[in-house]
Amino acid sequence: MAEAAKRRGGTANATTLRGLLIGAAALALAACSGANVQGPIPTTGPGPVTAAPPGTTIGTGSVKVALLLPLSAGGAAGNTATVLRNAAEMAVAEFQGPDITILVKDDGGTAAGAQAAAQAAIQEGAELILGPLLAEAVRGAATVARPAGRPMIAYSTDTSVATRGVYLMSFTPQNTVDRIVQHAAQAGKRSYAAFIPDSAFGQVVQGAFQEAVSRSGGRVVAIEKFPLDPNGVNAAAARLSGIAGQIDAIFVPDPYDGAAIQALSTAGIDTRSVQVLGVGPWVGNAAAARAAPTAVYAAPDEAGFRSFSERYRARFGQDPARIASLTYDSVSLVAALVRTQGSQRFSETILTNSSGFNGVDGLFRFRADGTPQRGLAVLQAGGRVVSPAPRSFTGGS
């Protein structure tokens, strides 16, 4: 259920601003739910700004915001863009009387296209930009939005594009790794190993893992990378078998077919006595659950998304992409801020409020450096929640 924030006096209220994001799920279904009704961005552009194609609008309110998506990109990006636009339309329809108009612009999935789309939206009066989806496009749009003083809430998972005024709405590898290591440390785990794919994703999560373990007071005994082929996985797992007695947890961020975990078992590492730590894509992954039934992973509580999916399916006749909730929540947040925050609605103080906001996927907030923080649950490989998502943030962002 989407919720959002209120404000007391001239400053954000830590206990109520978190409750400001109010979409239709909270408004229409409150009675049954109990809910409260990727390096710095360059300062120069990627070449001359080309003319942006005409866009469409959603809503008829007085406050204009832009939504930049790769609608013409084709393939997976184009298909996802359509779903995200649908989610934005659904958020406006479900929010009671939103005073916003969304200027939908096609960024083509490129830096130049996003730069042109952002410039067109700002010229048309957009006070804030939602999107883009792709990291390259976020960088392009930011070269226009930041000098113009227009904040962005983007959907890329690449934290290198986040910076002051460019906030990421996404689920990042850093968030999931932080949560699962925190859970392991609270369970008394101190000695860790990692079995990581030799890929760009593996490189990102390796750094996040090492930082998270260090913050928790633990130590990393070994890190082994494996190539993305079965023989390579087995050979790499065999190299880890010698340290099995020295660790009480092993991080395995590549569970898509269970092969990596199975290779560890074949190499003699008992994945029942050594706690396996996974990542979000384990949700619903039967192969990973069979390979390590006691493994745990961090992910948003799925209850809110299930409700969102049912409403989306009823409206559009198909299932939404998993990230559609990001657009729904960001549009609902914007509508709520417009309703309650007056002229300061999109100020840095409001957007980076340390109490955060509550949406379809639970608690979230934006740090001053643009990176997101999410309140995630810890689940066992079969889907059982072993540690619920937090209901509030502790400490500053």
mmCIF file of C-alpha atoms in Angstrom:
data_model
loop_
_atom_site.group_PDB
_atom_site.id
_atom_site.type_symbol
_atom_site.label_atom_id
_atom_site.label_comp_id
_atom_site.label_asym_id
_atom_site.label_seq_id
_atom_site.Cartn_x
_atom_site.Cartn_y
_atom_site.Cartn_z
ATOM 1 C CA MET A 1 0.000 0.000 0.000
ATOM 2 C CA ALA A 2 1.398 3.373 -0.884
ATOM 3 C CA GLU A 3 1.638 5.988 1.847
ATOM 4 C CA ALA A 4 3.418 9.314 2.171
ATOM 5 C CA ALA A 5 4.343 12.292 4.355
ATOM 6 C CA LYS A 6 3.086 15.320 6.199
ATOM 7 C CA ARG A 7 4.941 18.283 7.543
ATOM 8 C CA ARG A 8 4.749 20.244 10.799
ATOM 9 C CA GLY A 9 5.531 23.962 10.791
ATOM 10 C CA GLY A 10 8.428 25.006 8.569
ATOM 11 C CA THR A 11 10.431 21.787 8.902
ATOM 12 C CA ALA A 12 9.774 18.164 8.038
ATOM 13 C CA ASN A 13 8.250 16.149 10.850
ATOM 14 C CA ALA A 14 10.216 12.949 11.468
ATOM 15 C CA THR A 15 7.188 10.952 12.545
ATOM 16 C CA THR A 16 4.664 12.073 9.934
ATOM 17 C CA LEU A 17 6.605 12.857 6.763
ATOM 18 C CA ARG A 18 7.171 9.126 6.356
ATOM 19 C CA GLY A 19 3.417 8.734 6.024
ATOM 20 C CA LEU A 20 2.911 11.142 3.111
ATOM 21 C CA LEU A 21 2.931 8.913 0.041
ATOM 22 C CA ILE A 22 -0.796 8.187 -0.376
ATOM 23 C CA GLY A 23 -1.909 6.396 -3.514
ATOM 24 C CA ALA A 24 -5.206 4.719 -4.235
ATOM 25 C CA ALA A 25 -4.179 1.544 -2.477
ATOM 26 C CA ALA A 26 -4.081 3.417 0.822
ATOM 27 C CA LEU A 27 -7.094 5.578 0.047
ATOM 28 C CA ALA A 28 -9.413 2.974 -1.421
ATOM 29 C CA LEU A 29 -8.276 -0.038 0.587
ATOM 30 C CA ALA A 30 -7.348 1.482 3.942
ATOM 31 C CA ALA A 31 -10.334 -0.062 5.646
ATOM 32 C CA CYS A 32 -9.184 -3.596 4.901
ATOM 33 C CA SER A 33 -5.461 -2.994 5.309
ATOM 34 C CA GLY A 34 -5.137 -0.817 8.365
ATOM 35 C CA ALA A 35 -2.823 1.490 6.410
ATOM 36 C CA ASN A 36 -2.578 5.173 7.240
ATOM 37 C CA VAL A 37 -5.296 6.623 4.888
ATOM 38 C CA GLN A 38 26.261 5.281 -11.114
ATOM 39 C CA GLY A 39 31.127 8.658 -10.477
ATOM 40 C CA PRO A 40 29.942 12.154 -10.511
ATOM 41 C CA ILE A 41 27.612 13.349 -13.209
ATOM 42 C CA PRO A 42 29.450 15.380 -15.836
ATOM 43 C CA THR A 43 28.852 19.113 -15.926
ATOM 44 C CA THR A 44 29.046 19.218 -19.705
ATOM 45 C CA GLY A 45 26.520 17.668 -22.023
ATOM 46 C CA PRO A 46 26.986 14.790 -24.460
ATOM 47 C CA GLY A 47 27.064 17.058 -27.511
ATOM 48 C CA PRO A 48 24.466 19.326 -29.121
ATOM 49 C CA VAL A 49 20.914 19.028 -27.856
ATOM 50 C CA THR A 50 18.663 17.591 -30.542
ATOM 51 C CA ALA A 51 14.955 18.261 -30.790
ATOM 52 C CA ALA A 52 12.923 16.054 -28.489
ATOM 53 C CA PRO A 53 9.918 14.258 -29.987
ATOM 54 C CA PRO A 54 6.513 15.468 -28.822
ATOM 55 C CA GLY A 55 5.233 13.760 -25.694
ATOM 56 C CA THR A 56 1.937 13.067 -24.011
ATOM 57 C CA THR A 57 0.528 14.141 -20.671
ATOM 58 C CA ILE A 58 -1.052 12.395 -17.708
ATOM 59 C CA GLY A 59 -3.354 14.374 -15.435
ATOM 60 C CA THR A 60 -4.572 17.958 -15.571
ATOM 61 C CA GLY A 61 -3.155 19.515 -12.394
ATOM 62 C CA SER A 62 -1.449 22.893 -12.051
ATOM 63 C CA VAL A 63 1.990 21.531 -11.056
ATOM 64 C CA LYS A 64 3.986 20.078 -13.911
ATOM 65 C CA VAL A 65 6.523 17.283 -13.543
ATOM 66 C CA ALA A 66 8.271 15.325 -16.271
ATOM 67 C CA LEU A 67 8.534 11.576 -16.792
ATOM 68 C CA LEU A 68 11.465 10.587 -19.032
ATOM 69 C CA LEU A 69 11.388 7.030 -20.381
ATOM 70 C CA PRO A 70 13.000 5.117 -23.297
ATOM 71 C CA LEU A 71 9.660 4.632 -25.039
ATOM 72 C CA SER A 72 11.170 4.318 -28.532
ATOM 73 C CA ALA A 73 14.224 2.293 -27.494
ATOM 74 C CA GLY A 74 12.737 -1.025 -28.535
ATOM 75 C CA GLY A 75 13.402 -4.398 -26.946
ATOM 76 C CA ALA A 76 13.296 -4.868 -23.195
ATOM 77 C CA ALA A 77 13.948 -1.191 -22.443
ATOM 78 C CA GLY A 78 11.056 -0.043 -24.625
ATOM 79 C CA ASN A 79 8.683 -2.644 -23.195
ATOM 80 C CA THR A 80 9.638 -1.689 -19.650
ATOM 81 C CA ALA A 81 9.149 1.987 -20.457
ATOM 82 C CA THR A 82 5.563 1.311 -21.515
ATOM 83 C CA VAL A 83 4.854 -0.488 -18.259
ATOM 84 C CA LEU A 84 6.383 2.355 -16.251
ATOM 85 C CA ARG A 85 4.232 4.869 -18.085
ATOM 86 C CA ASN A 86 1.173 2.733 -17.314
ATOM 87 C CA ALA A 87 2.138 2.693 -13.642
ATOM 88 C CA ALA A 88 2.374 6.485 -13.646
ATOM 89 C CA GLU A 89 -1.097 6.715 -15.188
ATOM 90 C CA MET A 90 -2.408 4.305 -12.569
ATOM 91 C CA ALA A 91 -0.900 6.344 -9.723
ATOM 92 C CA VAL A 92 -2.567 9.531 -10.955
ATOM 93 C CA ALA A 93 -5.891 7.744 -11.387
ATOM 94 C CA GLU A 94 -5.767 6.185 -7.916
ATOM 95 C CA PHE A 95 -4.610 9.272 -6.014
ATOM 96 C CA GLN A 96 -7.567 11.369 -4.873
ATOM 97 C CA GLY A 97 -7.509 14.683 -6.722
ATOM 98 C CA PRO A 98 -3.804 15.032 -7.584
ATOM 99 C CA ASP A 99 -2.855 18.565 -8.604
ATOM 100 C CA ILE A 100 -0.188 17.429 -11.083
ATOM 101 C CA THR A 101 0.295 17.106 -14.795
ATOM 102 C CA ILE A 102 2.937 14.637 -15.915
ATOM 103 C CA LEU A 103 4.775 15.553 -19.103
ATOM 104 C CA VAL A 104 5.751 12.198 -20.598
ATOM 105 C CA LYS A 105 8.870 12.472 -22.751
ATOM 106 C CA ASP A 106 10.670 9.840 -24.814
ATOM 107 C CA ASP A 107 14.412 9.875 -24.090
ATOM 108 C CA GLY A 108 15.217 7.074 -26.541
ATOM 109 C CA GLY A 109 17.436 5.433 -23.933
ATOM 110 C CA THR A 110 20.394 7.688 -24.815
ATOM 111 C CA ALA A 111 22.197 10.558 -23.128
ATOM 112 C CA ALA A 112 21.471 12.945 -26.009
ATOM 113 C CA GLY A 113 17.804 11.944 -26.128
ATOM 114 C CA ALA A 114 17.419 12.403 -22.375
ATOM 115 C CA GLN A 115 19.161 15.753 -22.499
ATOM 116 C CA ALA A 116 16.763 16.937 -25.193
ATOM 117 C CA ALA A 117 13.734 15.530 -23.382
ATOM 118 C CA ALA A 118 14.733 17.178 -20.092
ATOM 119 C CA GLN A 119 15.293 20.512 -21.806
ATOM 120 C CA ALA A 120 11.883 20.344 -23.489
ATOM 121 C CA ALA A 121 10.165 19.419 -20.216
ATOM 122 C CA ILE A 122 11.799 22.270 -18.318
ATOM 123 C CA GLN A 123 10.829 24.718 -21.043
ATOM 124 C CA GLU A 124 7.259 23.498 -20.627
ATOM 125 C CA GLY A 125 7.360 24.220 -16.909
ATOM 126 C CA ALA A 126 8.387 20.925 -15.264
ATOM 127 C CA GLU A 127 9.452 21.516 -11.653
ATOM 128 C CA LEU A 128 10.861 18.001 -11.160
ATOM 129 C CA ILE A 129 11.924 15.125 -13.403
ATOM 130 C CA LEU A 130 10.989 11.480 -12.842
ATOM 131 C CA GLY A 131 13.288 9.031 -14.635
ATOM 132 C CA PRO A 132 15.139 8.270 -16.773
ATOM 133 C CA LEU A 133 15.465 4.505 -16.510
ATOM 134 C CA LEU A 134 18.927 3.888 -18.007
ATOM 135 C CA ALA A 135 22.128 5.192 -16.423
ATOM 136 C CA GLU A 136 23.397 6.837 -19.604
ATOM 137 C CA ALA A 137 20.107 8.695 -19.976
ATOM 138 C CA VAL A 138 20.204 9.808 -16.330
ATOM 139 C CA ARG A 139 23.594 11.375 -16.948
ATOM 140 C CA GLY A 140 22.314 13.150 -20.044
ATOM 141 C CA ALA A 141 19.194 14.539 -18.364
ATOM 142 C CA ALA A 142 21.192 15.702 -15.359
ATOM 143 C CA THR A 143 23.370 17.962 -17.511
ATOM 144 C CA VAL A 144 20.224 20.013 -18.125
ATOM 145 C CA ALA A 145 18.256 19.492 -14.901
ATOM 146 C CA ARG A 146 20.986 20.290 -12.387
ATOM 147 C CA PRO A 147 21.974 23.704 -13.802
ATOM 148 C CA ALA A 148 18.260 24.554 -14.010
ATOM 149 C CA GLY A 149 17.745 23.596 -10.364
ATOM 150 C CA ARG A 150 15.268 20.826 -11.170
ATOM 151 C CA PRO A 151 15.598 17.741 -8.946
ATOM 152 C CA MET A 152 15.430 14.288 -10.499
ATOM 153 C CA ILE A 153 14.086 10.995 -9.128
ATOM 154 C CA ALA A 154 15.557 8.388 -11.461
ATOM 155 C CA TYR A 155 15.081 4.634 -11.791
ATOM 156 C CA SER A 156 18.602 3.418 -12.621
ATOM 157 C CA THR A 157 20.318 0.938 -10.288
ATOM 158 C CA ASP A 158 23.747 2.384 -11.136
ATOM 159 C CA THR A 159 24.709 4.410 -8.076
ATOM 160 C CA SER A 160 27.485 6.158 -9.988
ATOM 161 C CA VAL A 161 24.827 8.436 -11.521
ATOM 162 C CA ALA A 162 23.471 9.524 -8.130
ATOM 163 C CA THR A 163 24.523 12.895 -6.805
ATOM 164 C CA ARG A 164 23.060 15.854 -4.993
ATOM 165 C CA GLY A 165 19.763 16.634 -6.668
ATOM 166 C CA VAL A 166 19.729 13.374 -8.644
ATOM 167 C CA TYR A 167 18.015 10.794 -6.446
ATOM 168 C CA LEU A 168 17.653 7.106 -7.239
ATOM 169 C CA MET A 169 14.353 5.373 -6.531
ATOM 170 C CA SER A 170 15.701 1.930 -7.369
ATOM 171 C CA PHE A 171 16.730 -1.167 -5.448
ATOM 172 C CA THR A 172 20.515 -1.151 -5.521
ATOM 173 C CA PRO A 173 22.948 -4.011 -4.878
ATOM 174 C CA GLN A 174 24.380 -1.998 -1.986
ATOM 175 C CA ASN A 175 21.020 -1.954 -0.185
ATOM 176 C CA THR A 176 20.460 -5.688 -0.449
ATOM 177 C CA VAL A 177 24.021 -6.556 0.552
ATOM 178 C CA ASP A 178 23.920 -4.206 3.540
ATOM 179 C CA ARG A 179 20.700 -5.747 4.810
ATOM 180 C CA ILE A 180 21.742 -9.380 4.473
ATOM 181 C CA VAL A 181 25.143 -8.832 6.098
ATOM 182 C CA GLN A 182 23.501 -6.860 8.898
ATOM 183 C CA HIS A 183 21.136 -9.786 9.481
ATOM 184 C CA ALA A 184 24.005 -12.283 9.481
ATOM 185 C CA ALA A 185 25.983 -10.199 11.963
ATOM 186 C CA GLN A 186 22.978 -9.979 14.281
ATOM 187 C CA ALA A 187 22.776 -13.787 14.095
ATOM 188 C CA GLY A 188 26.365 -13.995 15.318
ATOM 189 C CA LYS A 189 28.181 -14.560 12.023
ATOM 190 C CA ARG A 190 31.696 -13.141 12.028
ATOM 191 C CA SER A 191 33.774 -14.987 9.406
ATOM 192 C CA TYR A 192 32.687 -14.731 5.784
ATOM 193 C CA ALA A 193 33.573 -15.956 2.328
ATOM 194 C CA ALA A 194 32.121 -14.870 -1.003
ATOM 195 C CA PHE A 195 31.495 -16.863 -4.180
ATOM 196 C CA ILE A 196 30.989 -14.206 -6.816
ATOM 197 C CA PRO A 197 30.445 -14.237 -10.599
ATOM 198 C CA ASP A 198 33.280 -12.768 -12.625
ATOM 199 C CA SER A 199 31.149 -9.994 -14.119
ATOM 200 C CA ALA A 200 30.389 -6.298 -13.771
ATOM 201 C CA PHE A 201 27.601 -7.163 -11.328
ATOM 202 C CA GLY A 202 30.009 -9.341 -9.360
ATOM 203 C CA GLN A 203 32.467 -6.482 -9.085
ATOM 204 C CA VAL A 204 29.803 -4.148 -7.702
ATOM 205 C CA VAL A 205 28.495 -6.583 -5.109
ATOM 206 C CA GLN A 206 32.006 -7.620 -4.064
ATOM 207 C CA GLY A 207 32.819 -4.051 -3.064
ATOM 208 C CA ALA A 208 29.499 -3.645 -1.282
ATOM 209 C CA PHE A 209 30.004 -6.962 0.535
ATOM 210 C CA GLN A 210 33.491 -6.119 1.772
ATOM 211 C CA GLU A 211 32.329 -2.722 3.043
ATOM 212 C CA ALA A 212 29.274 -4.204 4.765
ATOM 213 C CA VAL A 213 31.293 -6.914 6.514
ATOM 214 C CA SER A 214 33.827 -4.348 7.684
ATOM 215 C CA ARG A 215 31.087 -2.134 9.129
ATOM 216 C CA SER A 216 29.576 -5.132 10.930
ATOM 217 C CA GLY A 217 32.864 -5.960 12.634
ATOM 218 C CA GLY A 218 33.341 -9.208 10.745
ATOM 219 C CA ARG A 219 36.152 -10.418 8.516
ATOM 220 C CA VAL A 220 36.272 -11.734 4.969
ATOM 221 C CA VAL A 221 38.322 -14.930 4.913
ATOM 222 C CA ALA A 222 38.181 -15.541 1.167
ATOM 223 C CA ILE A 223 36.652 -14.262 -2.053
ATOM 224 C CA GLU A 224 36.470 -16.583 -5.035
ATOM 225 C CA LYS A 225 35.273 -15.508 -8.477
ATOM 226 C CA PHE A 226 33.828 -17.947 -10.954
ATOM 227 C CA PRO A 227 33.342 -17.666 -14.728
ATOM 228 C CA LEU A 228 29.859 -18.031 -16.127
ATOM 229 C CA ASP A 229 30.182 -21.632 -17.333
ATOM 230 C CA PRO A 230 29.499 -24.888 -15.448
ATOM 231 C CA ASN A 231 33.064 -26.214 -15.498
ATOM 232 C CA GLY A 232 34.423 -22.920 -14.253
ATOM 233 C CA VAL A 233 31.896 -22.808 -11.432
ATOM 234 C CA ASN A 234 32.882 -26.255 -10.186
ATOM 235 C CA ALA A 235 36.600 -25.526 -10.310
ATOM 236 C CA ALA A 236 36.172 -22.258 -8.420
ATOM 237 C CA ALA A 237 34.014 -23.941 -5.774
ATOM 238 C CA ALA A 238 36.705 -26.584 -5.269
ATOM 239 C CA ARG A 239 39.200 -23.821 -4.491
ATOM 240 C CA LEU A 240 36.953 -22.635 -1.658
ATOM 241 C CA SER A 241 36.499 -26.049 -0.082
ATOM 242 C CA GLY A 242 39.701 -25.802 1.910
ATOM 243 C CA ILE A 243 38.465 -22.875 3.997
ATOM 244 C CA ALA A 244 35.017 -24.279 4.805
ATOM 245 C CA GLY A 245 35.982 -24.844 8.430
ATOM 246 C CA GLN A 246 37.038 -21.219 8.841
ATOM 247 C CA ILE A 247 33.763 -19.553 7.882
ATOM 248 C CA ASP A 248 30.252 -19.384 9.256
ATOM 249 C CA ALA A 249 28.624 -17.598 6.296
ATOM 250 C CA ILE A 250 29.163 -17.458 2.541
ATOM 251 C CA PHE A 251 27.800 -14.803 0.202
ATOM 252 C CA VAL A 252 26.566 -16.180 -3.144
ATOM 253 C CA PRO A 253 25.059 -13.387 -5.284
ATOM 254 C CA ASP A 254 24.315 -15.509 -8.350
ATOM 255 C CA PRO A 255 21.409 -17.836 -7.645
ATOM 256 C CA TYR A 256 19.502 -17.754 -10.911
ATOM 257 C CA ASP A 257 19.690 -21.477 -11.620
ATOM 258 C CA GLY A 258 21.131 -22.751 -8.360
ATOM 259 C CA ALA A 259 24.340 -23.872 -10.130
ATOM 260 C CA ALA A 260 26.699 -21.847 -7.953
ATOM 261 C CA ILE A 261 25.244 -23.193 -4.713
ATOM 262 C CA GLN A 262 25.130 -26.726 -6.068
ATOM 263 C CA ALA A 263 28.798 -26.431 -6.991
ATOM 264 C CA LEU A 264 29.624 -25.474 -3.404
ATOM 265 C CA SER A 265 27.797 -28.541 -2.104
ATOM 266 C CA THR A 266 29.587 -30.771 -4.617
ATOM 267 C CA ALA A 267 32.912 -29.328 -3.445
ATOM 268 C CA GLY A 268 32.149 -30.402 0.116
ATOM 269 C CA ILE A 269 30.901 -27.155 1.656
ATOM 270 C CA ASP A 270 27.878 -27.921 3.833
ATOM 271 C CA THR A 271 25.365 -25.239 2.832
ATOM 272 C CA ARG A 272 23.229 -26.148 5.832
ATOM 273 C CA SER A 273 25.849 -25.556 8.514
ATOM 274 C CA VAL A 274 27.480 -22.629 6.699
ATOM 275 C CA GLN A 275 24.884 -19.889 6.306
ATOM 276 C CA VAL A 276 24.375 -19.006 2.636
ATOM 277 C CA LEU A 277 23.587 -15.329 1.998
ATOM 278 C CA GLY A 278 21.857 -14.502 -1.273
ATOM 279 C CA VAL A 279 20.304 -11.623 -3.209
ATOM 280 C CA GLY A 280 16.848 -10.414 -4.223
ATOM 281 C CA PRO A 281 16.374 -12.497 -7.418
ATOM 282 C CA TRP A 282 16.045 -15.586 -5.202
ATOM 283 C CA VAL A 283 12.380 -14.616 -4.812
ATOM 284 C CA GLY A 284 10.410 -17.536 -6.209
ATOM 285 C CA ASN A 285 13.545 -19.325 -7.449
ATOM 286 C CA ALA A 286 12.800 -23.015 -6.896
ATOM 287 C CA ALA A 287 16.249 -24.201 -8.033
ATOM 288 C CA ALA A 288 18.038 -21.981 -5.538
ATOM 289 C CA ALA A 289 15.657 -23.078 -2.779
ATOM 290 C CA ARG A 290 16.363 -26.746 -3.506
ATOM 291 C CA ALA A 291 20.125 -26.196 -3.605
ATOM 292 C CA ALA A 292 20.233 -24.335 -0.283
ATOM 293 C CA PRO A 293 16.878 -24.431 1.536
ATOM 294 C CA THR A 294 18.259 -22.615 4.595
ATOM 295 C CA ALA A 295 19.812 -19.780 2.575
ATOM 296 C CA VAL A 296 18.573 -16.263 3.281
ATOM 297 C CA TYR A 297 18.325 -13.185 1.087
ATOM 298 C CA ALA A 298 17.174 -9.571 1.340
ATOM 299 C CA ALA A 299 14.211 -8.287 -0.658
ATOM 300 C CA PRO A 300 11.173 -6.050 -0.260
ATOM 301 C CA ASP A 301 8.141 -7.537 1.406
ATOM 302 C CA GLU A 302 6.060 -8.769 -1.536
ATOM 303 C CA ALA A 303 2.616 -8.148 -0.017
ATOM 304 C CA GLY A 304 2.409 -4.562 -1.278
ATOM 305 C CA PHE A 305 3.566 -5.490 -4.755
ATOM 306 C CA ARG A 306 1.068 -8.338 -4.994
ATOM 307 C CA SER A 307 -1.771 -5.899 -4.333
ATOM 308 C CA PHE A 308 -0.310 -3.415 -6.817
ATOM 309 C CA SER A 309 0.033 -6.163 -9.439
ATOM 310 C CA GLU A 310 -3.592 -7.221 -9.074
ATOM 311 C CA ARG A 311 -4.794 -3.665 -9.648
ATOM 312 C CA TYR A 312 -2.399 -3.184 -12.560
ATOM 313 C CA ARG A 313 -3.547 -6.438 -14.154
ATOM 314 C CA ALA A 314 -7.191 -5.440 -13.780
ATOM 315 C CA ARG A 315 -6.491 -2.085 -15.415
ATOM 316 C CA PHE A 316 -4.127 -3.066 -18.246
ATOM 317 C CA GLY A 317 -4.777 -6.778 -18.760
ATOM 318 C CA GLN A 318 -1.203 -7.920 -18.154
ATOM 319 C CA ASP A 319 1.311 -8.346 -15.358
ATOM 320 C CA PRO A 320 3.576 -5.378 -14.571
ATOM 321 C CA ALA A 321 7.350 -5.464 -14.678
ATOM 322 C CA ARG A 322 8.741 -5.757 -11.159
ATOM 323 C CA ILE A 323 10.108 -2.210 -11.230
ATOM 324 C CA ALA A 324 6.734 -0.692 -12.179
ATOM 325 C CA SER A 325 6.176 0.003 -8.493
ATOM 326 C CA LEU A 326 9.044 2.511 -8.599
ATOM 327 C CA THR A 327 7.142 4.765 -10.979
ATOM 328 C CA TYR A 328 3.886 4.266 -9.109
ATOM 329 C CA ASP A 329 5.502 5.212 -5.795
ATOM 330 C CA SER A 330 7.433 8.178 -7.179
ATOM 331 C CA VAL A 331 4.333 9.650 -8.840
ATOM 332 C CA SER A 332 2.290 9.094 -5.671
ATOM 333 C CA LEU A 333 5.032 10.748 -3.632
ATOM 334 C CA VAL A 334 5.104 13.764 -5.940
ATOM 335 C CA ALA A 335 1.314 14.118 -5.773
ATOM 336 C CA ALA A 336 1.396 13.955 -1.979
ATOM 337 C CA LEU A 337 4.206 16.491 -1.706
ATOM 338 C CA VAL A 338 2.306 18.883 -3.955
ATOM 339 C CA ARG A 339 -0.753 18.504 -1.743
ATOM 340 C CA THR A 340 0.998 19.069 1.587
ATOM 341 C CA GLN A 341 4.328 20.856 1.229
ATOM 342 C CA GLY A 342 3.525 24.122 -0.516
ATOM 343 C CA SER A 343 6.323 25.945 -2.309
ATOM 344 C CA GLN A 344 8.978 23.781 -0.624
ATOM 345 C CA ARG A 345 7.497 20.571 -2.053
ATOM 346 C CA PHE A 346 10.559 19.544 -4.071
ATOM 347 C CA SER A 347 13.255 21.118 -1.917
ATOM 348 C CA GLU A 348 16.279 19.107 -0.842
ATOM 349 C CA THR A 349 15.111 19.274 2.782
ATOM 350 C CA ILE A 350 11.797 17.627 1.955
ATOM 351 C CA LEU A 351 13.138 15.042 -0.493
ATOM 352 C CA THR A 352 15.950 13.921 1.841
ATOM 353 C CA ASN A 353 13.862 13.833 5.013
ATOM 354 C CA SER A 354 15.523 11.266 7.263
ATOM 355 C CA SER A 355 12.239 9.559 8.202
ATOM 356 C CA GLY A 356 11.700 8.666 4.563
ATOM 357 C CA PHE A 357 8.501 7.569 2.866
ATOM 358 C CA ASN A 358 6.393 4.440 2.589
ATOM 359 C CA GLY A 359 5.264 2.913 -0.703
ATOM 360 C CA VAL A 360 4.265 -0.286 -2.468
ATOM 361 C CA ASP A 361 7.676 -1.806 -1.686
ATOM 362 C CA GLY A 362 7.854 -0.509 1.866
ATOM 363 C CA LEU A 363 10.073 2.088 3.474
ATOM 364 C CA PHE A 364 12.514 4.180 1.428
ATOM 365 C CA ARG A 365 14.449 7.401 1.663
ATOM 366 C CA PHE A 366 16.919 9.423 -0.365
ATOM 367 C CA ARG A 367 20.337 10.258 1.001
ATOM 368 C CA ALA A 368 21.832 13.691 0.361
ATOM 369 C CA ASP A 369 24.255 12.142 -2.148
ATOM 370 C CA GLY A 370 21.327 10.825 -4.215
ATOM 371 C CA THR A 371 21.657 7.158 -3.284
ATOM 372 C CA PRO A 372 18.580 5.359 -1.969
ATOM 373 C CA GLN A 373 18.023 3.425 1.210
ATOM 374 C CA ARG A 374 15.338 0.758 1.406
ATOM 375 C CA GLY A 375 13.730 -1.043 4.290
ATOM 376 C CA LEU A 376 14.090 -4.672 3.226
ATOM 377 C CA ALA A 377 12.927 -7.943 4.714
ATOM 378 C CA VAL A 378 15.112 -11.040 5.063
ATOM 379 C CA LEU A 379 13.568 -14.191 3.627
ATOM 380 C CA GLN A 380 14.546 -17.826 3.484
ATOM 381 C CA ALA A 381 15.030 -19.363 0.051
ATOM 382 C CA GLY A 382 11.523 -20.829 0.104
ATOM 383 C CA GLY A 383 9.974 -17.401 0.685
ATOM 384 C CA ARG A 384 9.425 -17.471 4.463
ATOM 385 C CA VAL A 385 10.117 -14.126 6.162
ATOM 386 C CA VAL A 386 12.747 -14.602 8.867
ATOM 387 C CA SER A 387 13.244 -10.906 9.631
ATOM 388 C CA PRO A 388 10.520 -8.421 8.658
ATOM 389 C CA ALA A 389 11.233 -5.164 6.887
ATOM 390 C CA PRO A 390 11.736 -2.284 9.327
ATOM 391 C CA ARG A 391 8.809 0.039 10.007
ATOM 392 C CA SER A 392 11.050 3.065 10.474
ATOM 393 C CA PHE A 393 14.597 4.162 9.807
ATOM 394 C CA THR A 394 17.022 4.599 12.659
ATOM 395 C CA GLY A 395 19.664 7.296 12.479
ATOM 396 C CA GLY A 396 20.278 9.860 9.772
ATOM 397 C CA SER A 397 20.487 9.088 6.106
#
